[in-house]
Coordinates of C-alpha atoms in Angstrom, one line a residue:
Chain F
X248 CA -31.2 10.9 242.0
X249 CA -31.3 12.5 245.1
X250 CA -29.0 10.5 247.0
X251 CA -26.5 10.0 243.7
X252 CA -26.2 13.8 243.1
X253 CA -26.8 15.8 246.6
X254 CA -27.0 13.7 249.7
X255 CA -23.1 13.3 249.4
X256 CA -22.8 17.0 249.3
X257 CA -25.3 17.3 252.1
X258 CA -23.8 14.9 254.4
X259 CA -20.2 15.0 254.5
X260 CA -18.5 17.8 255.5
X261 CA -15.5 17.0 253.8
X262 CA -17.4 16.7 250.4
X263 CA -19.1 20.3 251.1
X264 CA -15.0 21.7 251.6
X265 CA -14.2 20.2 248.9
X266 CA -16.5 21.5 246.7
X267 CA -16.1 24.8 247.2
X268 CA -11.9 24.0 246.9
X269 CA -12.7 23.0 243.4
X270 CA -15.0 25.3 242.6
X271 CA -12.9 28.4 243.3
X272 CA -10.0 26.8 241.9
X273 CA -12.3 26.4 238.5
X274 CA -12.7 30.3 239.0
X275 CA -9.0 31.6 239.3
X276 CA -7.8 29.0 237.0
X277 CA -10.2 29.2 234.1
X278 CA -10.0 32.4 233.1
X279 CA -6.0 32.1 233.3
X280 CA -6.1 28.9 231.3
X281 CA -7.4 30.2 228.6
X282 CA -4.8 33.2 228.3
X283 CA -2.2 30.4 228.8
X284 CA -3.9 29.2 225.8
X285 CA -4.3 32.3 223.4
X286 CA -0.9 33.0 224.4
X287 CA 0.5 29.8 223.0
X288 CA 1.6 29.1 226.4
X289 CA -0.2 25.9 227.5
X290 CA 2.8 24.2 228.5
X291 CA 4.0 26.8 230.1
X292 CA 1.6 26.0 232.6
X293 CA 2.9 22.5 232.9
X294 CA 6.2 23.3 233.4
X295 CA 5.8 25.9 235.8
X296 CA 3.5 23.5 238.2
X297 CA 6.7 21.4 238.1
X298 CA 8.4 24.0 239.1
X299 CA 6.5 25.3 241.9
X300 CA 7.6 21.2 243.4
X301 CA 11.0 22.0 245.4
X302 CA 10.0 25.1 247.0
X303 CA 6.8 23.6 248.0
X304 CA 9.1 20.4 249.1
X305 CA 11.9 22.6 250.8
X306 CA 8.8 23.8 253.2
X307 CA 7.3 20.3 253.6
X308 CA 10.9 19.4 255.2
X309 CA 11.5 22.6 257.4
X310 CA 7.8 22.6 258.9
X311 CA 6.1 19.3 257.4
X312 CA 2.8 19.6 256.1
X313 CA 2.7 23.1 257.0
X314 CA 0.2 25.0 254.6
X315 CA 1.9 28.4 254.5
X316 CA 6.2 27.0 254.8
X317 CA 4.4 25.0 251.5
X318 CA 2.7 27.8 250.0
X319 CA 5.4 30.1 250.4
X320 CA 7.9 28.0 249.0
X321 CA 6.5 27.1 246.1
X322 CA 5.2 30.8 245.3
X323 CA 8.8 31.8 245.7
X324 CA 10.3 28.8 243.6
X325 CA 7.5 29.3 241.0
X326 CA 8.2 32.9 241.0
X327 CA 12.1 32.3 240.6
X328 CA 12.1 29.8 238.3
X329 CA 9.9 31.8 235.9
X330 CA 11.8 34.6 236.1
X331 CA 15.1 33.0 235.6
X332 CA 13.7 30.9 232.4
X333 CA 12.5 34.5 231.1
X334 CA 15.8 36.1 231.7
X335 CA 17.8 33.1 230.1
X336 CA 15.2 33.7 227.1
X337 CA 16.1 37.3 226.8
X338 CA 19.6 37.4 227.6
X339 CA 21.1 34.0 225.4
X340 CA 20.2 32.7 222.3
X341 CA 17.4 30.2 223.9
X342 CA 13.9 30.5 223.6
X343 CA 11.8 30.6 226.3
X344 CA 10.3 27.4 226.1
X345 CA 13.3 25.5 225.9
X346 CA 14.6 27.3 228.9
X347 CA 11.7 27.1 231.1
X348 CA 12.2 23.0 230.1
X349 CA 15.8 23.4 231.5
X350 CA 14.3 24.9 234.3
X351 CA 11.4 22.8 235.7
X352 CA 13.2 19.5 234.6
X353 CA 16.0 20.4 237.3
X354 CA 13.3 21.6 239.6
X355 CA 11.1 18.5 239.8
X356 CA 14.6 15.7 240.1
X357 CA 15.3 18.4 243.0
X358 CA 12.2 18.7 244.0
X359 CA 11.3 14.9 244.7
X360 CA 14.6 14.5 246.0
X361 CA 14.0 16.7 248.5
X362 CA 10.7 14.9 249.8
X363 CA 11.7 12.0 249.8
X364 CA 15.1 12.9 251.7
X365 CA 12.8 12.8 254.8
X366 CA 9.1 12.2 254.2
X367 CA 7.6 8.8 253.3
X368 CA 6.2 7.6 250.5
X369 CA 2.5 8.9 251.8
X370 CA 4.2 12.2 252.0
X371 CA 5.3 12.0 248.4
X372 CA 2.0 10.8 246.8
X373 CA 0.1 13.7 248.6
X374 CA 2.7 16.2 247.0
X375 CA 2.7 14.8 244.0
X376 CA -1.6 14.4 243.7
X377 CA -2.6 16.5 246.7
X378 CA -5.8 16.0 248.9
X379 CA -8.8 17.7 247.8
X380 CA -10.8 15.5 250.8
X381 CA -8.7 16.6 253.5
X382 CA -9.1 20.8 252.7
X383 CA -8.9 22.6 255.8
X384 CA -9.9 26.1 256.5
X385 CA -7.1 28.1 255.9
X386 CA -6.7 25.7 252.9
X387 CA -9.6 27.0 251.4
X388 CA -9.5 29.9 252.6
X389 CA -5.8 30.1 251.0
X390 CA -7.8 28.7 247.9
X391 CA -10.4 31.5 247.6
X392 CA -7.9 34.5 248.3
X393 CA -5.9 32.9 245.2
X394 CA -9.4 33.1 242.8
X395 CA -10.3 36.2 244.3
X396 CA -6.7 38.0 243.6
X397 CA -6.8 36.3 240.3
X398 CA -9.8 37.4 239.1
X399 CA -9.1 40.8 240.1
X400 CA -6.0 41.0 238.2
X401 CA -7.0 39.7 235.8
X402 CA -9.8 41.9 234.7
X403 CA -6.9 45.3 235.2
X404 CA -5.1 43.5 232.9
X405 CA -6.7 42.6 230.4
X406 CA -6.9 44.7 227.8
X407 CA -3.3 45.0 227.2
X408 CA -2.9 41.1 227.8
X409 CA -5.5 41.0 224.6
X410 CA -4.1 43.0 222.3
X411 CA -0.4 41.8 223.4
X412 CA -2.0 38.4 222.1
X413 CA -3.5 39.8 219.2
X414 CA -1.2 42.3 217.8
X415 CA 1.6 43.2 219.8
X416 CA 3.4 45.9 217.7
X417 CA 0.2 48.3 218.4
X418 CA 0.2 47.8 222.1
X419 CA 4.2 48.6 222.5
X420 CA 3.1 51.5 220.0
X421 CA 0.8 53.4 222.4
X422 CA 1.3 52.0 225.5
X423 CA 4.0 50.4 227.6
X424 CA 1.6 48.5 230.0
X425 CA 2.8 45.0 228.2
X426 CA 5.5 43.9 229.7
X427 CA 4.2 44.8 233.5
X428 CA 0.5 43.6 232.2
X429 CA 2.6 40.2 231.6
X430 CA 4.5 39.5 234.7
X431 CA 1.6 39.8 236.6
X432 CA -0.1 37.4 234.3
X433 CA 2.7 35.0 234.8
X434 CA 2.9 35.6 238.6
X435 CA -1.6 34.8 238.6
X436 CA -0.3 31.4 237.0
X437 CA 2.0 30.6 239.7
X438 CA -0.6 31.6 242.4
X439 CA -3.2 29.0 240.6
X440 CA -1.4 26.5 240.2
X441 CA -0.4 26.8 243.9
X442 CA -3.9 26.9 244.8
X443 CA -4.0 23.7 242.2
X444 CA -1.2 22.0 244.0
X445 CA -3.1 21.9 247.5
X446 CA -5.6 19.9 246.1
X447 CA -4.8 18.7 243.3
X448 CA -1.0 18.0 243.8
X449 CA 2.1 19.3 241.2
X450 CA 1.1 16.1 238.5
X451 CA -3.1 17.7 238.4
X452 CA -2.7 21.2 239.3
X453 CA -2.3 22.4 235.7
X454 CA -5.5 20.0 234.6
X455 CA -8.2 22.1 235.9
X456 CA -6.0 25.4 234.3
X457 CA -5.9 23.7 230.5
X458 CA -8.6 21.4 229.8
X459 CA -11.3 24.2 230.8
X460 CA -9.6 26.1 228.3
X461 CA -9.0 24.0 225.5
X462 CA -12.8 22.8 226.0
X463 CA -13.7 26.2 225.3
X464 CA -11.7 26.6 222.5
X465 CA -14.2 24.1 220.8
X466 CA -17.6 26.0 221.7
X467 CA -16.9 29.7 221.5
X468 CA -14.9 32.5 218.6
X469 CA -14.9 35.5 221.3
X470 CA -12.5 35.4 224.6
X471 CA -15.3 36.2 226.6
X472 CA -17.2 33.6 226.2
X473 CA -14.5 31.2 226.6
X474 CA -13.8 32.6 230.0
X475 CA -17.2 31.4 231.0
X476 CA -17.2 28.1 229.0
X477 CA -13.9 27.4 230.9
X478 CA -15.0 28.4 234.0
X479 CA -18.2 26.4 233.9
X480 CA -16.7 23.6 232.8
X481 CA -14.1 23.6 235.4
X482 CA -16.6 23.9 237.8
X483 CA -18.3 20.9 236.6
X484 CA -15.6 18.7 236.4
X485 CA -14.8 19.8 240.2
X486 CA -18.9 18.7 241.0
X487 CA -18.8 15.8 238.8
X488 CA -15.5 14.3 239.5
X489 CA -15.9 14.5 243.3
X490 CA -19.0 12.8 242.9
X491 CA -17.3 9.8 240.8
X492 CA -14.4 9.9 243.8
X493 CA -17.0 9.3 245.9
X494 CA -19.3 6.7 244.3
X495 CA -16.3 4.7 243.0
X496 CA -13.7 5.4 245.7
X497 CA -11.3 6.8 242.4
X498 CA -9.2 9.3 244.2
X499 CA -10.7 12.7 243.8
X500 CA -8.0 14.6 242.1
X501 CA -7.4 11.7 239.0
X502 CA -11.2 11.5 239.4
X503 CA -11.8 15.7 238.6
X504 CA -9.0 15.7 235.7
X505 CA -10.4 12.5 234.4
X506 CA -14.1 14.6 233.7
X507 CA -12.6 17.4 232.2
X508 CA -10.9 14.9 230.2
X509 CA -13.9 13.4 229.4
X510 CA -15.7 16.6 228.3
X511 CA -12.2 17.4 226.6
X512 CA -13.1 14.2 224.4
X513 CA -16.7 15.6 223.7
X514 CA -15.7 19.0 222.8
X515 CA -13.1 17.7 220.7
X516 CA -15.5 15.4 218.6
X517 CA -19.1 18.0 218.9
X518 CA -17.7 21.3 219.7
X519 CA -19.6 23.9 217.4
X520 CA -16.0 25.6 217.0
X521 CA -13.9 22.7 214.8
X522 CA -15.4 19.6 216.7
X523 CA -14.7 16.8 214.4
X524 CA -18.0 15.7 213.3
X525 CA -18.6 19.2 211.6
X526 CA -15.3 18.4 209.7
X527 CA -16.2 14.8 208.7
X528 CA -20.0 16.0 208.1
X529 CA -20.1 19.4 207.3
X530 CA -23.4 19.6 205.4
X531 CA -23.9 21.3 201.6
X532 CA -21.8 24.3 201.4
X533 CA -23.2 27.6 201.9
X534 CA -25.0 30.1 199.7
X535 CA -23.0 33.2 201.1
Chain X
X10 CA 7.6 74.7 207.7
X11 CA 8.6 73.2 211.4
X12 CA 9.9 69.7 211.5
X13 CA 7.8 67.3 212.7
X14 CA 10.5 64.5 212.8
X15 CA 14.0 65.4 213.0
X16 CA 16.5 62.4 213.0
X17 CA 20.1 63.3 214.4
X18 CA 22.9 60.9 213.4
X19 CA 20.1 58.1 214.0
X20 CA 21.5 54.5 213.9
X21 CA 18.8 51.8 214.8
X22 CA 18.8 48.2 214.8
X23 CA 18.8 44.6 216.4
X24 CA 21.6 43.1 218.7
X25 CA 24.4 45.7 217.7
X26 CA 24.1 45.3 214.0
X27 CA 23.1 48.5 211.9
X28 CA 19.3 48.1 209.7
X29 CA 19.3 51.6 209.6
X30 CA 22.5 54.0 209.9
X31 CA 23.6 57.4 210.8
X32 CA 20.3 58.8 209.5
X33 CA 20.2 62.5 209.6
X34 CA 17.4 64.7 208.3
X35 CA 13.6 65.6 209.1
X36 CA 9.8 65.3 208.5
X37 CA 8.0 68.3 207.8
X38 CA 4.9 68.8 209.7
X39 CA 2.2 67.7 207.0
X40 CA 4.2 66.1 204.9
X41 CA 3.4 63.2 202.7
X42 CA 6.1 60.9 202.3
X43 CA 7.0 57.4 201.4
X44 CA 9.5 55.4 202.6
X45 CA 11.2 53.3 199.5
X46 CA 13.7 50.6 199.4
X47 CA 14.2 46.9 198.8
X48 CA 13.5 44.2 201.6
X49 CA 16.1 44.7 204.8
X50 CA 16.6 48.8 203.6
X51 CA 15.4 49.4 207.1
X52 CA 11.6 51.0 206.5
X53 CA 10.2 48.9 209.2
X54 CA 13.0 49.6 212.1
X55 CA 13.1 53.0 211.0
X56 CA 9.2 53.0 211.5
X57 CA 9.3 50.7 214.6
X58 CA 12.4 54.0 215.9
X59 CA 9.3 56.7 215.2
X60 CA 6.8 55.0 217.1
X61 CA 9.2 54.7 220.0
X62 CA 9.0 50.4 220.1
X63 CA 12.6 49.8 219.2
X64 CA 15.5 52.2 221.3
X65 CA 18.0 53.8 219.1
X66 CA 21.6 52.3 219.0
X67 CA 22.6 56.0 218.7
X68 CA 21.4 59.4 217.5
X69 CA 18.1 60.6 218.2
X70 CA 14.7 61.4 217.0
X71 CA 13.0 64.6 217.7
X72 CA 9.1 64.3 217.6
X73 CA 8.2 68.1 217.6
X74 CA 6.6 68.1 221.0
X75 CA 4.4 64.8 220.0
X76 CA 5.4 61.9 222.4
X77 CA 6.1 58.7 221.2
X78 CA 2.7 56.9 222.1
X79 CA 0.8 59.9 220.4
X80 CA 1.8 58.8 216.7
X81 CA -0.4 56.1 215.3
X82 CA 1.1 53.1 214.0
X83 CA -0.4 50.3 211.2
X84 CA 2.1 47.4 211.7
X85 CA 2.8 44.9 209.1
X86 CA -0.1 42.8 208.9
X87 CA 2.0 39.4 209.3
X88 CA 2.9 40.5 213.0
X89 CA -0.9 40.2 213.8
X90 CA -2.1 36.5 215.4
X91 CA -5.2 36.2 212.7
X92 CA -6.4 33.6 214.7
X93 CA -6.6 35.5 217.4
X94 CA -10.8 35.2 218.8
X95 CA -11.2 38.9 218.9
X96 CA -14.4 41.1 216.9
X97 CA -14.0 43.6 214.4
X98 CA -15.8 45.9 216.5
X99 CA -13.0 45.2 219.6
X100 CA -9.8 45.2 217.4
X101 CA -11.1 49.0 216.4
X102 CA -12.1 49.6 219.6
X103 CA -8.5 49.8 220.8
X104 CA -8.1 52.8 219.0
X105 CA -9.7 54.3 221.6
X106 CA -6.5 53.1 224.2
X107 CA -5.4 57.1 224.7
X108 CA -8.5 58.1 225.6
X109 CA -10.1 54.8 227.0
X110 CA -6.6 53.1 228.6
X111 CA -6.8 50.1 231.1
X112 CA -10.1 50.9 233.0
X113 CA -11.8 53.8 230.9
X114 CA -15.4 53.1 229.6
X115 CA -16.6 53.2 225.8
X116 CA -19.6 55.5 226.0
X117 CA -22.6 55.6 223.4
X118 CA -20.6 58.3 222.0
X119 CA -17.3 56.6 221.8
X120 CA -19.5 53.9 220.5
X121 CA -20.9 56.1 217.4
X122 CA -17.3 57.2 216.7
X123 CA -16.4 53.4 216.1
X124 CA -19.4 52.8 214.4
X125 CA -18.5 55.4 211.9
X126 CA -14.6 54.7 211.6
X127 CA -15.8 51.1 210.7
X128 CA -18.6 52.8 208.4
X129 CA -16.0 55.1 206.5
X130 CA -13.6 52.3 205.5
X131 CA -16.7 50.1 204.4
X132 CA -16.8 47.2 206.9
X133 CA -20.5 48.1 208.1
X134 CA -22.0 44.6 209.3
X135 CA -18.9 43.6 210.0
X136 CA -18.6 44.4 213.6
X137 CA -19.3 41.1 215.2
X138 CA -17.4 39.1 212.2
X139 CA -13.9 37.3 214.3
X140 CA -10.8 38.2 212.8
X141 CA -10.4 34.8 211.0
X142 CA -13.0 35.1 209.2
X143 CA -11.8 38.4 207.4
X144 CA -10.0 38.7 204.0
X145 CA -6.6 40.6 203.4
X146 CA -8.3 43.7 202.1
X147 CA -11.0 43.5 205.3
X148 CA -8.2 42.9 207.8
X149 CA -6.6 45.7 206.2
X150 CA -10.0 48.2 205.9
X151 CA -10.0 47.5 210.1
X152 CA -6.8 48.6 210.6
X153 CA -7.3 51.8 208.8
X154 CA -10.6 52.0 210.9
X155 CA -8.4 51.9 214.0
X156 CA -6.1 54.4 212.8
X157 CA -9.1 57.0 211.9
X158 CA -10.1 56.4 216.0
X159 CA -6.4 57.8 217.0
X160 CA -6.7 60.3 215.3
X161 CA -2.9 60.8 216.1
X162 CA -1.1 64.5 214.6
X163 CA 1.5 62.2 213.1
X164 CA 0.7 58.9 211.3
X165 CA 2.8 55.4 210.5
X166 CA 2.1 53.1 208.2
X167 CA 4.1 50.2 207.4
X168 CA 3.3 48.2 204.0
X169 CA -0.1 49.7 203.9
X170 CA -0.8 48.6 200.8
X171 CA 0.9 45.5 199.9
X172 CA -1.6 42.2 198.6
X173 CA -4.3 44.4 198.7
X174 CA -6.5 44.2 195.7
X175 CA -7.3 47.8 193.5
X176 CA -10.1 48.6 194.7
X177 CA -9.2 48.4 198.6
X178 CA -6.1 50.3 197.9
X179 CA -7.9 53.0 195.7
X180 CA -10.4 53.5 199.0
X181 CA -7.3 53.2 201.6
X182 CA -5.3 55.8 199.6
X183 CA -8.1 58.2 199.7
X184 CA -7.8 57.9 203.2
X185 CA -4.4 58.5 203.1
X186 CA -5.1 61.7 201.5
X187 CA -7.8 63.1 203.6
X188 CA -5.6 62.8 206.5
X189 CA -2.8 64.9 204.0
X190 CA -5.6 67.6 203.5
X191 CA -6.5 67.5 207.5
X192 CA -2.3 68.4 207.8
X193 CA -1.5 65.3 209.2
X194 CA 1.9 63.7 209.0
X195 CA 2.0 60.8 207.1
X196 CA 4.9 58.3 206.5
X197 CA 4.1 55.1 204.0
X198 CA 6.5 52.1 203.7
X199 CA 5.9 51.4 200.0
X200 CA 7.3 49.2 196.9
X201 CA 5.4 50.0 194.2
X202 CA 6.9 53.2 192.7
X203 CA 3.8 54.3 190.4
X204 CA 1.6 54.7 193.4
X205 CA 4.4 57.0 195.0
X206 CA 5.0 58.8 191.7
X207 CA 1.3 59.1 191.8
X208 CA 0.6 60.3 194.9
X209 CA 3.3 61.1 197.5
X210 CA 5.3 64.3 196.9
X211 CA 8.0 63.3 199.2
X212 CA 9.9 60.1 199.1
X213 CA 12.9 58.8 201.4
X214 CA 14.8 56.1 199.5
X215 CA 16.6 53.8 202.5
X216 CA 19.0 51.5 202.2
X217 CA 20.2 51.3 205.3
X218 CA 21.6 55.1 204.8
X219 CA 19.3 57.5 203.2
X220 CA 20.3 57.0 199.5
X221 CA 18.2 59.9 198.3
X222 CA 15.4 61.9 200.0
X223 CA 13.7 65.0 198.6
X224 CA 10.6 65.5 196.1
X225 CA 9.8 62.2 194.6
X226 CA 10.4 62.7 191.2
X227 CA 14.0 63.8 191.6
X228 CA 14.6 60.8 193.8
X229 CA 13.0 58.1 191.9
X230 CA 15.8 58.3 189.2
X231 CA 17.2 54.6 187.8
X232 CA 20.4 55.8 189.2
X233 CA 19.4 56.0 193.1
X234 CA 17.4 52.9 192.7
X235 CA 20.7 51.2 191.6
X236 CA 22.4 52.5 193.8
X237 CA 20.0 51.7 196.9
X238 CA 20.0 47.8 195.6
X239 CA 24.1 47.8 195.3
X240 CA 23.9 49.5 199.1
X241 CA 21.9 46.8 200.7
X242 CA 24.6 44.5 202.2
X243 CA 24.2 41.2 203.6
X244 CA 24.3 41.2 207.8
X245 CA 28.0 40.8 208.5
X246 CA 28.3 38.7 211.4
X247 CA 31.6 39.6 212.2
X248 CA 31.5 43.1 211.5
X249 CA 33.4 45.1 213.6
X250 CA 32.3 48.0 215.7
X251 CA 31.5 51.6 213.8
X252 CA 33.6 54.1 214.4
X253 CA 32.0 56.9 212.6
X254 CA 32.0 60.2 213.7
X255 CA 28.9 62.8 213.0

């Protein structure tokens, strides 16, 4: 038990940074996940973490694998590229998702182009799945700051980002704290799923943002509690998935997605909230 | 009697085109009044213009001193996300936003204050129930429950009343007309003229213009209500830009 569960922990450095990557990655990007969710904006997610590719790529060829010419670029591409997708929403007869698809579509062909103008192939697949094995301090450090911010944030904004949600005529009613509440919602996405790129890479980063969430969905009726569901299950996936990168040589970022995947599946058949089986075998109906 | 509204040549609406237009008049404070017309008259931009969520094309509204935030607002239930995992006891809660805003804490005697707004519209054991779970009537009995927390000088209330069953409207209405005896200024988007006859002295029939507006019973005459239905235009697409003068 000991030796399948802790000693790898215990032993390898590497395994110990990466641990704590995942973990606060499960903290900043819960939480967010699930707004993404409630906000119908799950692929939103997905299509910014595309975006986020050619800035991060534009550093990669200035500096090579330089952790803040990365960073920065793909905060700034991110950034841009959401804003522009919410401006062509506003502005033309396109919604946003279909422009933010315009958007992250030209940003990933540019993107890879731009890696693999110079790097190797090597270069590309660590862009593309990122190293959660090879963290390095300001890596995680970079990491933390980004869960730390986002939880922060997150809880001065909430409120309005809940009843913007929920009913979003009362909020514009008595307050005008929306709109701000909402770009720095959108700009806490971007700085996850730049956090999420590092080690998960552009393809994974929005895995450990969504399937937290969307587990949740299946075990709790009240936002807070699906905060915690998501972020506990994140950070389980992060433990378990490492441990089945390690025990099977899977690589570790496939290997963390492919657990929440798993408890994805379970939710999705036993979750309390909707799971399938209480559909198929709902018991004799009620008295009340 | 002061105005507690006063619209000045007040033209509202949605990408250029007109839903309401070159709307003069006012609210008196403490006034009662519906708002009357048929679907696209304008009673839900003209609402959405009060509560300061939608700028004016042109014109003006005076609020008497009030700000915009300060007037409390029911929207129309079909803008609310039902499946939204939020309590009864929360959604009423935000009444409290004025006083409570991003940060502020609910204190135990906040907390008896929602306790009794959800007591006095009837929901009491519903705190905890999710929003889901609730019926028309309930969903509506919470909003009114959020309204009582304003307690806002002017109040808004768009299609207060519409599927609700008898009895939830009887116990609404009453509401409605506490808040008249307290001197508060209501406005009701409505379309059933025998409550109005029955218990709004003032009615505003819209149709895009005001058609008629003055004590109820003189407006409610088969001849404005004509008249309001003939007025009611289709959305011209390539209507050309108004050029008239105040």
């Amino acid at each position: 038990m000991y030796d399948l569960f802790i000693a790898p922990f215990f032993e390898f450095e590497f395994m110990r940074r990466a641990l704590a990557g995942a973990l606060a990655l499960a903290f900043g990007a819960g939480p967010v996940g699930v707004f993404l969710m409630l906000r119908r904006m799950s692929l939103v997610g997905d299509a910014m973490a595309h975006a986020i590719l050619p800035g991060a790529a534009v550093g990669f060829l200035l500096y090579g694998l330089s952790l803040f010419a990365m960073t920065a670029g793909g905060l700034i591409a991110g950034i841009v590229v959401a804003f522009a997708a919410g401006l062509v929403a506003r502005t033309t007869e396109l919604k946003e998702d279909a422009s933010l698809a315009a958007f992250y579509l030209i940003s990933l062909a540019v993107g890879v182009t731009i890696v693999s103008l110079k790097g190797t192939n090597i270069d590309l697949l660590h862009v593309l799945f990122g190293s959660v094995l090879a963290l390095d301090d300001p890596t995680l450090l970079l990491i933390a700051t980004n869960a730390t911010i986002s939880l922060a944030v997150l809880a001065v904004i909430y409120r309005p980002l809940v009843i913007e949600c929920v009913d979003p005529g009362f909020l514009r009613s008595v307050s005008g704290a929306g709109a701000p509440a909402h770009l720095a919602f959108v700009v806490l996405v971007v700085i996850n799923l730049v956090s999420g790129f590092h080690a998960l890479g552009t393809l994974l980063a929005v895995g450990i943002m969504m399937l937290p969430a969307v587990i949740a969905r299946f075990w709790a009726r009240d936002i807070t509690m699906m905060v915690v569901i998501a972020v506990a299950s994140g950070c389980f996936a992060g433990y378990a998935g490492l441990l089945l990168s390690f025990h099977t040589r899977v690589p570790s970022g496939p290997a963390i997605i492919i657990v929440a995947g798993a408890l994805y599946a379970f939710s999705l058949m036993l979750g309390r909230v909707g799971g399938l089986a209480w559909q198929l075998f709902p018991g004799r109906h009620l008295e009340a | 009697m002061t105005a507690q509204l006063q619209f000045r040549d007040l033209t509202l609406g949605y990408d250029r085109h007109p839903a309401v237009h070159h709307l003069d008049g006012a609210v008196e404070a403490g006034a009662l009044l519906a708002v009357i017309g048929p679907n696209g008259a304008g009673k839900s931009t003209l609402f959405k213009g009060i509560v300061g969520t939608l700028p004016p094309l042109a014109g003006r509204i005076e609020r008497g001193g009030l700000a915009a935030r300060d007037i409390a607002y029911l929207p129309q239930i079909a803008d609310i996300d039902r499946s939204f995992p939020i309590s009864v006891y929360d959604m009423v809660a935000m009444g409290l936003w004025r006083r409570a805003g991003l940060f502020g804490g609910i204190d135990a005697h906040a907390r008896e204050e929602i306790r009794k707004a959800i007591a006095t519209v009837g929901l009491t054991g519903f705190e905890d129930r999710a929003l889901a779970t609730l019926s028309g009537g309930q969903m509506q009995r919470m909003l009114f429950a959020r309204l009582l927390l304003q307690d806002a000088r002017v109040i808004v209330l768009d299609e207060p009343f519409t599927a609700i069953d008898a009895k939830t409207s009887a116990d609404l209405l009453a509401l409605v007309r506490r808040w008249h005896s307290e001197k508060r200024t209501v406005l009701a988007a409505l379309h059933d003229n025998e409550l109005v006859k029955a218990h709004f002295p003032q009615t505003l029939l819209l149709a895009r213009e005001a058609v008629a507006w003055g004590s109820t019973g003189e407006v409610l005459t088969p001849q404005n209500l004509l008249k309001a239905r003939q007025m009611c235009e289709a959305f011209d697409e390539h209507a050309d830009a108004c050029v008239q003068v105040a």
